[in-house]
mmCIF file of C-alpha atoms and ligand atoms in Angstrom:
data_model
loop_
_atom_site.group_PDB
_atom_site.id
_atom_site.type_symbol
_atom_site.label_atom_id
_atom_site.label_comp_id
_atom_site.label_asym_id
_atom_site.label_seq_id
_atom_site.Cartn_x
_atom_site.Cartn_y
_atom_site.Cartn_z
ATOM 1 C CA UNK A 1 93.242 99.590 37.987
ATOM 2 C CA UNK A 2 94.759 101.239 34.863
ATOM 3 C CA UNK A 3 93.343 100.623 31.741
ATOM 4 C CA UNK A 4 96.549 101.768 28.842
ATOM 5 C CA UNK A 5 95.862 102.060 25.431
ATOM 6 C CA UNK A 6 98.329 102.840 22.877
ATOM 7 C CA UNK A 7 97.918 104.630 19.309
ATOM 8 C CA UNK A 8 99.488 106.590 16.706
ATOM 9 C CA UNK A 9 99.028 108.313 13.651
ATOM 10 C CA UNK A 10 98.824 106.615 10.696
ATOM 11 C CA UNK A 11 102.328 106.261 9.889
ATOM 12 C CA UNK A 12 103.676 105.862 13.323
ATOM 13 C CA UNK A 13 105.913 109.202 12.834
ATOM 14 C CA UNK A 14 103.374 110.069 16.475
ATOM 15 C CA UNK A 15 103.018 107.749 18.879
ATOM 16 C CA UNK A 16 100.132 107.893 21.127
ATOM 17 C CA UNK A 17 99.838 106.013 25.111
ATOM 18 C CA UNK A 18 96.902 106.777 27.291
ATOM 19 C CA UNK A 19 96.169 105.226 30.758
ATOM 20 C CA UNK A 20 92.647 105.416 32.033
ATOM 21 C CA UNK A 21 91.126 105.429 35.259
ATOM 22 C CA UNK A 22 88.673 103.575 34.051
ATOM 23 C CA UNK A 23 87.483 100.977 31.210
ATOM 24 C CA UNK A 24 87.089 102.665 27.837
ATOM 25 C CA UNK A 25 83.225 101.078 27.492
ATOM 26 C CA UNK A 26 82.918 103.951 30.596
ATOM 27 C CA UNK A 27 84.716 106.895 29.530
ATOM 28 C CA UNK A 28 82.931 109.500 28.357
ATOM 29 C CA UNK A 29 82.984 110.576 24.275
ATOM 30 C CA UNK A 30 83.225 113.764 23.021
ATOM 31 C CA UNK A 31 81.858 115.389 19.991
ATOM 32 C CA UNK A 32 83.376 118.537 20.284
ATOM 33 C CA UNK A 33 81.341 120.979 17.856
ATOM 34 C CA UNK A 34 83.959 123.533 16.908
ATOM 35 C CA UNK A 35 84.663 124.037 13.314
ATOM 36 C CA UNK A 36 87.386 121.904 12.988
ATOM 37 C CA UNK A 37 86.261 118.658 14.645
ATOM 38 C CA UNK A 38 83.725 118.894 12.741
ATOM 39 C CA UNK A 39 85.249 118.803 9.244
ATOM 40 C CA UNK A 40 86.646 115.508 11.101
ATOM 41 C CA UNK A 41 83.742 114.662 12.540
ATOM 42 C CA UNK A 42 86.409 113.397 15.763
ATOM 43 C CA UNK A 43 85.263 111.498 18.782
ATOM 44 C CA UNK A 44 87.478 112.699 21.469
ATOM 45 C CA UNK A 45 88.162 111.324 24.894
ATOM 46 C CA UNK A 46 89.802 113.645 28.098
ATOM 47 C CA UNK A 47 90.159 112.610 31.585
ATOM 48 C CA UNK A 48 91.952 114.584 34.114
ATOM 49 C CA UNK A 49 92.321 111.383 36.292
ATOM 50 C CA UNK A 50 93.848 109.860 33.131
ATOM 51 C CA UNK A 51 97.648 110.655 32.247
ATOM 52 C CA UNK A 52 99.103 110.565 28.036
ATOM 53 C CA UNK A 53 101.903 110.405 26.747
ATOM 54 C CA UNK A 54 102.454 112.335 22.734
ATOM 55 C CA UNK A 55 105.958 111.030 21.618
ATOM 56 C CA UNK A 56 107.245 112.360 18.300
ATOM 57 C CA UNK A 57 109.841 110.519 16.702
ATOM 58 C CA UNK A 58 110.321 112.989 13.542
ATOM 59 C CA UNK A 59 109.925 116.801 14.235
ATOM 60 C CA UNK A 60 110.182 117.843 11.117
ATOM 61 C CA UNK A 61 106.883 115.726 10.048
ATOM 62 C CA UNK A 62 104.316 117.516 13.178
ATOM 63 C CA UNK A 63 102.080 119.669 11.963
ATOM 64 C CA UNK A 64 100.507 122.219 14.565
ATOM 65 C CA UNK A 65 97.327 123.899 13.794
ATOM 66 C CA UNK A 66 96.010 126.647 15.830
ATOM 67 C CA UNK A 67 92.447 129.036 14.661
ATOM 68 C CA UNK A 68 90.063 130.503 16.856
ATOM 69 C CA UNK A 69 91.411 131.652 20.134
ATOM 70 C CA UNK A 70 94.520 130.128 19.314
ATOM 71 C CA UNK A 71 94.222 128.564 23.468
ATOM 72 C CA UNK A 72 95.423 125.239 21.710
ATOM 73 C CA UNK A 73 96.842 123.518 18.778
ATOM 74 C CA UNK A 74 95.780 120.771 16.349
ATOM 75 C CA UNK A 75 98.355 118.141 16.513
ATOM 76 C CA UNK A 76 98.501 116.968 12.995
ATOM 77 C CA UNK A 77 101.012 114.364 11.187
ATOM 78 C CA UNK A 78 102.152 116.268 8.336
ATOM 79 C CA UNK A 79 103.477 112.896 6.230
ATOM 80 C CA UNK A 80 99.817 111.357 6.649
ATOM 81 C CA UNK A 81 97.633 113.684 7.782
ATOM 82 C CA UNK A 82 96.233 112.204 10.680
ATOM 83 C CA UNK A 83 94.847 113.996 13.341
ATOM 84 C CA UNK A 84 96.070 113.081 16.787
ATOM 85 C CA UNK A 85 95.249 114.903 19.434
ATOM 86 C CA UNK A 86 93.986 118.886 20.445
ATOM 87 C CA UNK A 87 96.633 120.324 23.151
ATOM 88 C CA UNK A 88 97.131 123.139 25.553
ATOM 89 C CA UNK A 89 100.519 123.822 27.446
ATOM 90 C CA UNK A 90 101.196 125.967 30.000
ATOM 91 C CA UNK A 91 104.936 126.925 31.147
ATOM 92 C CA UNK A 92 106.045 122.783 31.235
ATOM 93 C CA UNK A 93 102.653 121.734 31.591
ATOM 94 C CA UNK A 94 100.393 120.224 28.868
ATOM 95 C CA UNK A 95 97.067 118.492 28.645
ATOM 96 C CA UNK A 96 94.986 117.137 25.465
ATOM 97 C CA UNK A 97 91.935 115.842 24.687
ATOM 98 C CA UNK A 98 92.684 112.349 22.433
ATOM 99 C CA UNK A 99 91.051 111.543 19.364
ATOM 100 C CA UNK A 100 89.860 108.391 19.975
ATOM 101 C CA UNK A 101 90.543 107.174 16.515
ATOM 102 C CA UNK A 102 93.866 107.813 16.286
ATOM 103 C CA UNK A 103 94.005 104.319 19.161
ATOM 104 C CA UNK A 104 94.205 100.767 18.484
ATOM 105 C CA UNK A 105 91.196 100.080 20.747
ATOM 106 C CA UNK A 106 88.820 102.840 19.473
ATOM 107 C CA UNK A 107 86.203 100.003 19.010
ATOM 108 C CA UNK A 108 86.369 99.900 23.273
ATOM 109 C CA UNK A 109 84.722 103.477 23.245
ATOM 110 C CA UNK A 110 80.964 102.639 23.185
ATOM 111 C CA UNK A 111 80.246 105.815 24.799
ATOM 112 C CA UNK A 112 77.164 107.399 23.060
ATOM 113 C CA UNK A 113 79.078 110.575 21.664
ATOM 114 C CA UNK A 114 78.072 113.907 23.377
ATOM 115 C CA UNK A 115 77.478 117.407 21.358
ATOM 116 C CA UNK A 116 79.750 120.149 22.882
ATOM 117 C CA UNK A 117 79.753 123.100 22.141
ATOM 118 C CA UNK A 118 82.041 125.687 23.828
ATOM 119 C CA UNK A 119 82.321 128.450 20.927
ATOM 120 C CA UNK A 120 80.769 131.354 23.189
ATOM 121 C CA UNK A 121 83.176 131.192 25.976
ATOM 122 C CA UNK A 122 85.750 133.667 26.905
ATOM 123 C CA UNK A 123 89.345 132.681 26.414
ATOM 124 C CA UNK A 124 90.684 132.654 30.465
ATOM 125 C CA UNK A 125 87.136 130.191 31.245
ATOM 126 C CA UNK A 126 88.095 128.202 28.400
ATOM 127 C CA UNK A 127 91.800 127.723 29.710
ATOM 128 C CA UNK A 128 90.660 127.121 33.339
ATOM 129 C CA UNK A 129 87.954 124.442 31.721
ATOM 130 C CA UNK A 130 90.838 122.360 29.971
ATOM 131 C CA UNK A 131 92.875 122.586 32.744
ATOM 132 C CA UNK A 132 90.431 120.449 34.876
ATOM 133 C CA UNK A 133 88.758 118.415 32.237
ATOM 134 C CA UNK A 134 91.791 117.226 29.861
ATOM 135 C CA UNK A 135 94.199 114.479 30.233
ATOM 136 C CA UNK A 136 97.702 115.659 31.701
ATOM 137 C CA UNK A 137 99.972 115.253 29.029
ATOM 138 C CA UNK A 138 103.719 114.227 28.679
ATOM 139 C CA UNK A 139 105.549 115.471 25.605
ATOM 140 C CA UNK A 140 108.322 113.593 24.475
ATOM 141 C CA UNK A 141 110.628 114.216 21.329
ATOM 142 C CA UNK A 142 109.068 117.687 21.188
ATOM 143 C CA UNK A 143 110.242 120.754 19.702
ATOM 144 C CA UNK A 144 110.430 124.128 21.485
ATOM 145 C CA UNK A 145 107.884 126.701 20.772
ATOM 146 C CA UNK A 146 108.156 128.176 17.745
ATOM 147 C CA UNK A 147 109.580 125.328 16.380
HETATM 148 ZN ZN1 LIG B 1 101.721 110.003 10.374
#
């Protein structure tokens, strides 16, 4: 069974699909601790048996954010300022961890939130850690790096 939940930022210039493995009332929520979820106070989900898709229909309006480490980006709407998702590629591959806000069912994630805190870890551990814990990602409408 495949549970899909769709989203988007606030003025629909990101669009947002997520299919679970299981119900949202069972995933697990994150409250990742790093400085900038915090400002946003975000409830995240990830689920590497889960698959998302990011489609952006206006390039010019996504806003990417990167700090820290710089081993992922803020996926921002720049027209109204929502934020969508945190992301990692690699070569063609990508994976993200959702805020759950950003979908139409966020009520469905009853999940007590859980503190995480990953600030002291080294940059390859924190890669390696994404790789097997976030959602793999499509990316659709996309522009190159650097772009
Ligand atoms: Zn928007």
């Amino acid at each position: 069974m495949t549970y899909r939940l769709s989203g988007a930022c606030h003025c629909g210039t990101i669009g947002l699909e997520l299919a679970l493995p299981r119900p949202p009332e069972e995933e697990v929520v994150g409250a990742c601790q790093c400085s900038f979820c915090r400002k946003h106070n975000a409830r995240t989900v990830s689920d590497p048996r889960a698959s998302a898709r990011l489609v952006v229909h206006d390039p010019a309006e996504l806003q990417r954010y990167r700090f820290g480490l710089s081993a992922s980006e803020v996926v921002l709407c720049r027209r109204c300022g929502v934020y969508v998702a945190m992301l990692m590629r690699e070569g063609d591959k990508a994976w993200t961890t959702i805020n759950i806000d950003a979908l139409d069912e966020r009520a469905r994630f009853t999940g007590l939130a859980e503190p995480r805190d990953f600030s002291g870890e080294a940059l390859e551990g924190r890669r390696e850690r994404r790789k097997a814990r976030w959602t793999p990602t499509e990316l659709v409408g996309w522009p190159e790096e650097g772009g």
